[in-house]
Each structure stands twice: as C-alpha cells, then as structure tokens.
Short mmCIF file of C-alpha atoms in Angstrom, two decimals:
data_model
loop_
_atom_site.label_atom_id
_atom_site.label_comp_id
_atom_site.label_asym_id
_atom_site.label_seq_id
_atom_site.Cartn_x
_atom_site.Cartn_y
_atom_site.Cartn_z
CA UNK A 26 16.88 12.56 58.60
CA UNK A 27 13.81 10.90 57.83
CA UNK A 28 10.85 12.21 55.25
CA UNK A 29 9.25 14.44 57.58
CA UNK A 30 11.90 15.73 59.09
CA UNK A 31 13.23 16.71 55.26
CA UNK A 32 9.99 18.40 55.02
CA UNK A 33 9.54 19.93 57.88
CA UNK A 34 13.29 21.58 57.92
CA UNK A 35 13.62 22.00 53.86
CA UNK A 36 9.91 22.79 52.63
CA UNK A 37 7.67 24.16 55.22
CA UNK A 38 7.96 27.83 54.41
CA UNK A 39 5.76 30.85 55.47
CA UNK A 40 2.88 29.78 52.99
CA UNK A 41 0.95 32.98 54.20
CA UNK A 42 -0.58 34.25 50.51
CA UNK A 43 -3.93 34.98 49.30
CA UNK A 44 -5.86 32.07 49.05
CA UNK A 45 -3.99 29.58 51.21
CA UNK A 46 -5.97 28.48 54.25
CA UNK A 47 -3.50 25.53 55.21
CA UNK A 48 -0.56 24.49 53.39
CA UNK A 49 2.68 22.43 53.83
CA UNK A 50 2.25 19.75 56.94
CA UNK A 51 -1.46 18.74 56.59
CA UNK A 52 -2.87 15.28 54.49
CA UNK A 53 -3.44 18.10 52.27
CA UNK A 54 -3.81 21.95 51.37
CA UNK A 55 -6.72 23.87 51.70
CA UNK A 56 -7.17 26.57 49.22
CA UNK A 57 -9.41 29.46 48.28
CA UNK A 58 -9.63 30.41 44.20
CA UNK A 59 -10.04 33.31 43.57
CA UNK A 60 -14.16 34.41 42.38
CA UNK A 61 -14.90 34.18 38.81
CA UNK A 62 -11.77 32.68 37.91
CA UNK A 63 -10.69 29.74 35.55
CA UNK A 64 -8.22 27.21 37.43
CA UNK A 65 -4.97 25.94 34.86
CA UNK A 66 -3.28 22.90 36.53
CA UNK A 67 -0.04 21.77 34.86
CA UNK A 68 2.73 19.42 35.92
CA UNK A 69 6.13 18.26 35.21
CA UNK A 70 8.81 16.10 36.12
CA UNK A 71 12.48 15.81 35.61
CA UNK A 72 14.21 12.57 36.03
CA UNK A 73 18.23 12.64 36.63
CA UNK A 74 19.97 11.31 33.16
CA UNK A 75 17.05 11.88 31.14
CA UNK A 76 16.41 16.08 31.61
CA UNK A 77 19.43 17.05 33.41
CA UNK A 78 23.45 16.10 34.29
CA UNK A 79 23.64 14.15 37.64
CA UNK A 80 26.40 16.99 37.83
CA UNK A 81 24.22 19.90 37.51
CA UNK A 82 24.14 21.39 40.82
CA UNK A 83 21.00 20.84 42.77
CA UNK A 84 20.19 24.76 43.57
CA UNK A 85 19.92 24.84 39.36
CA UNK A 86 18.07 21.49 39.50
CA UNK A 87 15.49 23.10 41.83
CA UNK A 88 15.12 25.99 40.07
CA UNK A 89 14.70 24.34 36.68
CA UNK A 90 11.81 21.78 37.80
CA UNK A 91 9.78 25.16 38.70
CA UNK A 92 10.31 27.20 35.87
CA UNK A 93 9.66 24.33 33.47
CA UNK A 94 5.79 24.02 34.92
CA UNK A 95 5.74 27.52 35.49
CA UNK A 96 6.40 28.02 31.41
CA UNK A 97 3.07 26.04 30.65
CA UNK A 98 1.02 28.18 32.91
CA UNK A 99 2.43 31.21 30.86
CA UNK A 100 1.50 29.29 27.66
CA UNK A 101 -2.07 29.58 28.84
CA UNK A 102 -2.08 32.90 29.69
CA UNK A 103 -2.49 32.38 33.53
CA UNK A 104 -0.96 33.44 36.71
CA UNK A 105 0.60 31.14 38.91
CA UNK A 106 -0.69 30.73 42.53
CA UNK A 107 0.41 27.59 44.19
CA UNK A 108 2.36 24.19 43.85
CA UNK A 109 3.30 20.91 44.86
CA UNK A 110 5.96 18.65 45.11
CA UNK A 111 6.92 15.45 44.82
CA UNK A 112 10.79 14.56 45.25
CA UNK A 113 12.29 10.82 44.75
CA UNK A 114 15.95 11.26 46.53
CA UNK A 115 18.59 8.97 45.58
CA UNK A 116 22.23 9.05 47.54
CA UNK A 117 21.40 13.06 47.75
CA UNK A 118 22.91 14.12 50.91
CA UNK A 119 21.11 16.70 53.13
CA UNK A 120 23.10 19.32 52.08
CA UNK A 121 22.16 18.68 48.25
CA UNK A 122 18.45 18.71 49.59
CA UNK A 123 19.33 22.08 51.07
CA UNK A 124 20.53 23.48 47.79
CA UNK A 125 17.42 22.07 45.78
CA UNK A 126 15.23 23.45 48.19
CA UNK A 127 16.66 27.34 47.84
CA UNK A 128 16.17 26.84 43.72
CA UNK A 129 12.82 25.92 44.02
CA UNK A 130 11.98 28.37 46.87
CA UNK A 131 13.83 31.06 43.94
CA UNK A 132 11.83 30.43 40.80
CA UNK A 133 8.65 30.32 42.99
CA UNK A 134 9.57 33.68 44.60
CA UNK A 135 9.68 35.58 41.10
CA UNK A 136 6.34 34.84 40.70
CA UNK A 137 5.06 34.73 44.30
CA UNK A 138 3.80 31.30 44.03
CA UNK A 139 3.35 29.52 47.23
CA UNK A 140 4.40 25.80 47.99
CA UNK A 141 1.69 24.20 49.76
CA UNK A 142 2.17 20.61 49.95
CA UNK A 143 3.59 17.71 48.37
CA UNK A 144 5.35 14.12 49.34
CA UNK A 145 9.24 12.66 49.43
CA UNK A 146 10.38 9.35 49.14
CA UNK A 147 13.45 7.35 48.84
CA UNK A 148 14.09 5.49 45.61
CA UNK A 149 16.76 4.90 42.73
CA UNK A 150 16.53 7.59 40.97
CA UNK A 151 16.49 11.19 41.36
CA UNK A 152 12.72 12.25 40.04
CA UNK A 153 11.41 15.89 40.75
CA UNK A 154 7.85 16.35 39.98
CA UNK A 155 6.33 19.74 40.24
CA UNK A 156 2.26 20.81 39.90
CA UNK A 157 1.19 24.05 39.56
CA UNK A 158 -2.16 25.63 39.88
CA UNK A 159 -2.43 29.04 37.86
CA UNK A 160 -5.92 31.00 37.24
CA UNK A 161 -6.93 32.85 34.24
CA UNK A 162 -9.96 35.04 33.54
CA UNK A 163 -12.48 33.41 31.54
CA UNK A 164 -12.33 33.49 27.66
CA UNK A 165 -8.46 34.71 27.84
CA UNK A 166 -7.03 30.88 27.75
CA UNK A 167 -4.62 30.43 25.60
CA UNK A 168 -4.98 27.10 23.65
CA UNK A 169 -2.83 25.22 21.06
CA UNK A 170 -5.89 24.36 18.89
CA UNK A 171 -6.92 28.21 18.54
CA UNK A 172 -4.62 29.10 15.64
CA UNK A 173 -6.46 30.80 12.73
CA UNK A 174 -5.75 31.06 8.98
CA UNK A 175 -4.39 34.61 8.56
CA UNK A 176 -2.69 34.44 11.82
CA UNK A 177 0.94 35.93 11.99
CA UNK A 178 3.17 33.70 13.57
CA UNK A 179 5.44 35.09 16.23
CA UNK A 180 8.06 34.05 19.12
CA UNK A 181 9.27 35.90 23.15
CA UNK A 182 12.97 36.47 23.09
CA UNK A 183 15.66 34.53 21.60
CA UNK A 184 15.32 30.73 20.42
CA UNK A 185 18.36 28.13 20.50
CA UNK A 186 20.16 29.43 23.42
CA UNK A 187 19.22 26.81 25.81
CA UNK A 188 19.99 23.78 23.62
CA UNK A 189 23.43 25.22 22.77
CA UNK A 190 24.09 25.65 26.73
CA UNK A 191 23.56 22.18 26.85
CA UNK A 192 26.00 21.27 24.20
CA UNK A 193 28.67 23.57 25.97
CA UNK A 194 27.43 22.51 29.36
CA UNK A 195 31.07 20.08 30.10
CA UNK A 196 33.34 22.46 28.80
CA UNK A 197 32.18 25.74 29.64
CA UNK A 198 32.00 27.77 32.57
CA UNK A 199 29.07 27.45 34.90
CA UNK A 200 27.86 31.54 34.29
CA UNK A 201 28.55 31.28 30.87
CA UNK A 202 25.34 32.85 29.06
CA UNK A 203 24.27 30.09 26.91
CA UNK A 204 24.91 27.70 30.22
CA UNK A 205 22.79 29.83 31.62
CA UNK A 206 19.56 29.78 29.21
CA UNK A 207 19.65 26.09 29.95
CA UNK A 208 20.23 25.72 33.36
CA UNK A 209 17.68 28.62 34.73
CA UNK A 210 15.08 29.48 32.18
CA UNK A 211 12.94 32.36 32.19
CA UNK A 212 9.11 31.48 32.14
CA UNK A 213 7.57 33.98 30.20
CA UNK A 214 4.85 34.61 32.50
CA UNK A 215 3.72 38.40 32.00
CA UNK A 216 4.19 37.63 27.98
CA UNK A 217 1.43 35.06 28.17
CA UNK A 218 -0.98 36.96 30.87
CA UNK A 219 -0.30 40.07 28.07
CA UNK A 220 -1.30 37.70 25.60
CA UNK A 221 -4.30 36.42 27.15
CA UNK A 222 -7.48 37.25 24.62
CA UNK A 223 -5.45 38.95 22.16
CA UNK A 224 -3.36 35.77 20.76
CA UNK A 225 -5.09 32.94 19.09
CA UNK A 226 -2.89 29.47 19.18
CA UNK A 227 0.05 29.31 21.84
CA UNK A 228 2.62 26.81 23.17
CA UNK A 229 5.98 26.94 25.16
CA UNK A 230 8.93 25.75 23.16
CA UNK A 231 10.15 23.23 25.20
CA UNK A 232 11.31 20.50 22.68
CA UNK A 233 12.38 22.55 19.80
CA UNK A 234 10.39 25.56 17.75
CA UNK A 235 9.85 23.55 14.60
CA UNK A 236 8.40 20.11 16.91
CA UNK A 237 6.52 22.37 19.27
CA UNK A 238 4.76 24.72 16.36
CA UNK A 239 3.46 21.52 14.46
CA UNK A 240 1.48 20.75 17.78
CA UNK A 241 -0.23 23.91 17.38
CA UNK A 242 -1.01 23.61 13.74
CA UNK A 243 -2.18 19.88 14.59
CA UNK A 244 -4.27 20.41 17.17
CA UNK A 245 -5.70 23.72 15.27
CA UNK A 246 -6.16 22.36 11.81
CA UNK A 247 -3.55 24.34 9.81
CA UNK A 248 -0.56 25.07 7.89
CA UNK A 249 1.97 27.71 8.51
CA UNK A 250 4.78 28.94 6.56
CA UNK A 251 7.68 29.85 8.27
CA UNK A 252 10.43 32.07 7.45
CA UNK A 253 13.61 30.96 8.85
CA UNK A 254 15.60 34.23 8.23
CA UNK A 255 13.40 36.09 10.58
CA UNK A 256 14.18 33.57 13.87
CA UNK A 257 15.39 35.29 16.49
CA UNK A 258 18.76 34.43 17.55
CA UNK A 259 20.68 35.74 20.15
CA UNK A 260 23.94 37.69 19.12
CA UNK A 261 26.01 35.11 21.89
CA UNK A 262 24.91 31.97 20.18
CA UNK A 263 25.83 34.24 16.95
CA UNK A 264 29.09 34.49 17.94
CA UNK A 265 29.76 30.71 19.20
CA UNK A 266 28.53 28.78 16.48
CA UNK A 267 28.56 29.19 12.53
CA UNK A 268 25.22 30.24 10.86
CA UNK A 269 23.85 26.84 9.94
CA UNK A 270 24.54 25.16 13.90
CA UNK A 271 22.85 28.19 15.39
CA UNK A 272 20.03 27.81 13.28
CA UNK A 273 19.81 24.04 13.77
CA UNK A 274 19.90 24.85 17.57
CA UNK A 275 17.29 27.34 16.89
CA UNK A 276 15.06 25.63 15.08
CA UNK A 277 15.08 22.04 16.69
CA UNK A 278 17.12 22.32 19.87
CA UNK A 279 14.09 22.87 22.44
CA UNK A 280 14.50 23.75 26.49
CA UNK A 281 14.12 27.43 25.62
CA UNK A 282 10.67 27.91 27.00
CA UNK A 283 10.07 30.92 25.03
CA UNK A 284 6.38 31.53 23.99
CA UNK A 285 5.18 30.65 20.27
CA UNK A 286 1.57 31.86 19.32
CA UNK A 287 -0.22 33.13 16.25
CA UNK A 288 -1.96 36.32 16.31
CA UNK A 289 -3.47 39.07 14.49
CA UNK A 290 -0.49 41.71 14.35
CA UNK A 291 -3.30 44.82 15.55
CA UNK A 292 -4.06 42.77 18.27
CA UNK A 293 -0.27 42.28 19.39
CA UNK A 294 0.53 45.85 18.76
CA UNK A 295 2.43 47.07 21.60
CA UNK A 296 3.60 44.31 23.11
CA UNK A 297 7.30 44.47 22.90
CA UNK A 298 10.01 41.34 22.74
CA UNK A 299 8.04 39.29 20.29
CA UNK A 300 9.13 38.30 16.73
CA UNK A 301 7.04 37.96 13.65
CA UNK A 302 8.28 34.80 11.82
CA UNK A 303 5.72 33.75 9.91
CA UNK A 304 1.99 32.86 9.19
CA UNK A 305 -0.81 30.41 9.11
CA UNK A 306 -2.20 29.20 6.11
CA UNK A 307 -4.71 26.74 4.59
CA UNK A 308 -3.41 22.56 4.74
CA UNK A 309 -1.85 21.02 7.32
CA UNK A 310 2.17 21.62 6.52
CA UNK A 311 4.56 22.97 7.96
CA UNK A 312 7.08 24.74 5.12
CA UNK A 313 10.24 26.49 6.10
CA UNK A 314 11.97 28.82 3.44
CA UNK A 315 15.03 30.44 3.86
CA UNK A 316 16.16 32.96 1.32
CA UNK A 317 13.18 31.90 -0.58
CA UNK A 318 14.02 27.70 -0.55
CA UNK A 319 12.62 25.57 0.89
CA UNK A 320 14.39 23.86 4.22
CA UNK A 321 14.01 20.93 6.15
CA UNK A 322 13.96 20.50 9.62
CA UNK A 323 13.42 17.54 11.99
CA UNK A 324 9.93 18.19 13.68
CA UNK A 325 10.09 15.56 15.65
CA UNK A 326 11.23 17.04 18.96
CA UNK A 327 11.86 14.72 22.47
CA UNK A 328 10.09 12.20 22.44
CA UNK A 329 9.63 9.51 25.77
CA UNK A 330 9.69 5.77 25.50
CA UNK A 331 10.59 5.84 21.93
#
C-alpha cells in the first residue's frame, strides 16, 4: 500500500468537531479558532532507539507520541483542539500501521482532539512526529519564566514511576503498573486548564523533576529549595525498589509528564492531587535537603546530540 492509500485507510477519520472546516485529505486543513482565544502550538517527535524499544508494541507507540505533545499543552494551561502527523515507516508492516493508528486515535479521543492532517514517508528509521494546536484564554498561560520568590513549589500525582517502568520494561509483564506509567502516560490536561491564572511558573516533567525544575528557575530568575522528603512517590515503586533507587528515579528519572509549577498556596486551594515540595527563593540554585542535608542530584536531564 502506497502513502495515500496508508492515509486514506489508517488516518482519515470522522474529523467532524468544532472548528474544523476541512481536515485529513486536502494540501492542508482549514480551521476556525475559537473568538478571543490564545492559540498554543507544541510538537514532538519520537525516534525508534532513542525514546522507545523497537519492541514496544506500536498501539503503545501511538499512544505515547500523543500524550507526550498533549503534556506540553497542559503545561500551558490550554485545551487541546487539533493535530498533525508526520510518520517515517521503516519495515513496519500494515498491520503495525494499524495498531499505531488505534493508539493515536486513543490518546486523542480522551481529550477530543481531532486529527486533521499530516504527511507519511518511507525512510530508515521509525520517526513519529506529532503537532498539536491547543487554545487558552488570554492572561491564563502558563509560562516557565513566571515563577515568583515566595512561590510554593508543588507537583500532579506521583513522580518516578515512568522511569522505573522503563528499567523493568524487559523483564516485567506488559500491564505491570510501573510498565504502564511509561508506556501510556497520563497528560495532565484538566490540572493545567485548573491551573491556568492561578499558578505562576509551570513545566511538564518530561526529563526528570530536578532537570526540568531548573528550567523554570532559569528562565524565571530564581532559586528554589526543595525538600526531598516531601516527593511524591507512588506506594508500587515503594514497594519495588529500596528508598534511595526510588528516589533517584524520582528525582532524575523523567518520562512522567506530571505537572511542576510554583504557586501561591491560597491560590491553589482546592485543587486536589498536587504536592507541596518546596519553595522559591532569592539566587539562582537549586538546593535539595533531605532530613535537613543537603543532597545532590544530577540536573542535567536528556539531553540530544550530546
């Protein structure tokens, strides 16, 4: 099957949502924003060997290169409306195309985000590249270079589960819960729309809490101090790994794509699944004490080409 025919059987999809005036099958997608709204574009790509296992399956693959992009529109505080895609194939049978296509088609359905266009080409790798328009309502962006001195420092959900899926990804079952974080990761989309004007500095932790929280405090200006006995860990990496792995995993392991922002605690009252784990302060360093010493961490997170 040749590159339209891929298209037309795998990716053409009932594109029929609010805003789309032509979609999937044109030179290109005609779309209406919605009035008095701020457009967010994002994008992302995944490259076999270098994000994921040439052995993950491609259903997980799919699903993974949406909620990745789907994470940074959260970390802005907007809602997701439509995507593209471009897909480099590489010895991927039609029935692997098949699979990809229902993971995508699944992340983008929990959010009701519409694909609309997009190219496929033959090459030798496998490279998925996703883009992602979201909206957001003007002045509730959330930015990394917003973070304030005073600021509380806070985290969504658990941190560390993804990067010790990876670690267990050869030997453990497929539905194994810490497999799981990594393979199909929850964008944190209504945390960051309930965010939106309320938090002050915000980013999604995709290469490690420590690594991704120095970008904030970089682009912002600041310092924070950081208290590692208040990261939230989940009680299955708990029980897998002794204290000081978890918290490595936690601290520098990335692929998570939990929310980390810095707030005002009034102005976060209410909002439930967040941790407090620390605060902003004057300088530019990042300290992390645990049980009142100080701890260090490699902040360096992925890095490409290096």
């Amino acid at each position: 099957m040749d590159e339209f025919g891929i298209i037309r059987r795998y990716f053409t999809r009932d594109a029929s949502q609010p805003g789309v005036i032509v979609g999937v099958g044109d030179d290109g997608a005609v779309l209406e924003p919605t009035p008095g709204m701020l457009q967010v574009q994002v994008i992302d790509t995944l490259v076999e060997g270098t994000h994921f296992h040439s052995n993950m399956d491609a259903a997980d693959i799919g699903y993974r290169v949406v909620a990745v992009n789907l994470s940074d529109i959260a970390a802005m505080g907007a809602k997701p409306r439509w995507m593209t895609l471009a897909l480099t194939l590489w010895e991927k049978d039609e029935r692997w195309v098949e699979e990809f296509a229902s993971g995508l088609f699944a992340a983008a359905a929990e959010h009701d985000v519409a694909l609309v266009g997009g190219d496929t080409t033959a090459g030798d790798a496998l490279v998925a590249s996703i883009h992602i328009t979201g909206e957001v309502e003007p002045g509730k962006a959330l930015l990394r270079s917003d973070a304030r001195i005073g600021d509380t420092v806070y985290v969504t959900g658990t941190v560390g589960d993804a990067a010790a899926g990876l670690s267990l990804f050869e030997t453990a079952e497929p539905n194994d819960a810490l497999v799981q974080r990594f393979l199909r990761p929850a964008a944190r989309i209504d945390k960051g729309r309930a965010l939106g004007g309320r938090a002050h500095g915000a980013i999604d932790i995709s290469d490690g809490l420590v690594g991704d929280l120095r970008k904030v405090l970089d682009a912002s200006g600041v310092g924070a101090e950081i208290d590692v006995d208040t990261v939230p860990l989940s009680d299955a990496l708990r029980s897998r790994f002794a204290p000081d792995e978890a918290l490595g995993f936690a601290m520098t392991g990335g692929d998570d794509y939990e929310l980390c922002f810095t707030a005002r605690p009034e102005a976060v009252a209410g909002i439930d699944g967040i941790t407090a784990i620390g605060k902003i302060v004057e300088g530019q360093e990042l300290v992390c004490r645990r049980g009142g010493d100080i701890v260090e961490f490699d902040d360096r997170g992925y890095r490409h080409f290096v």
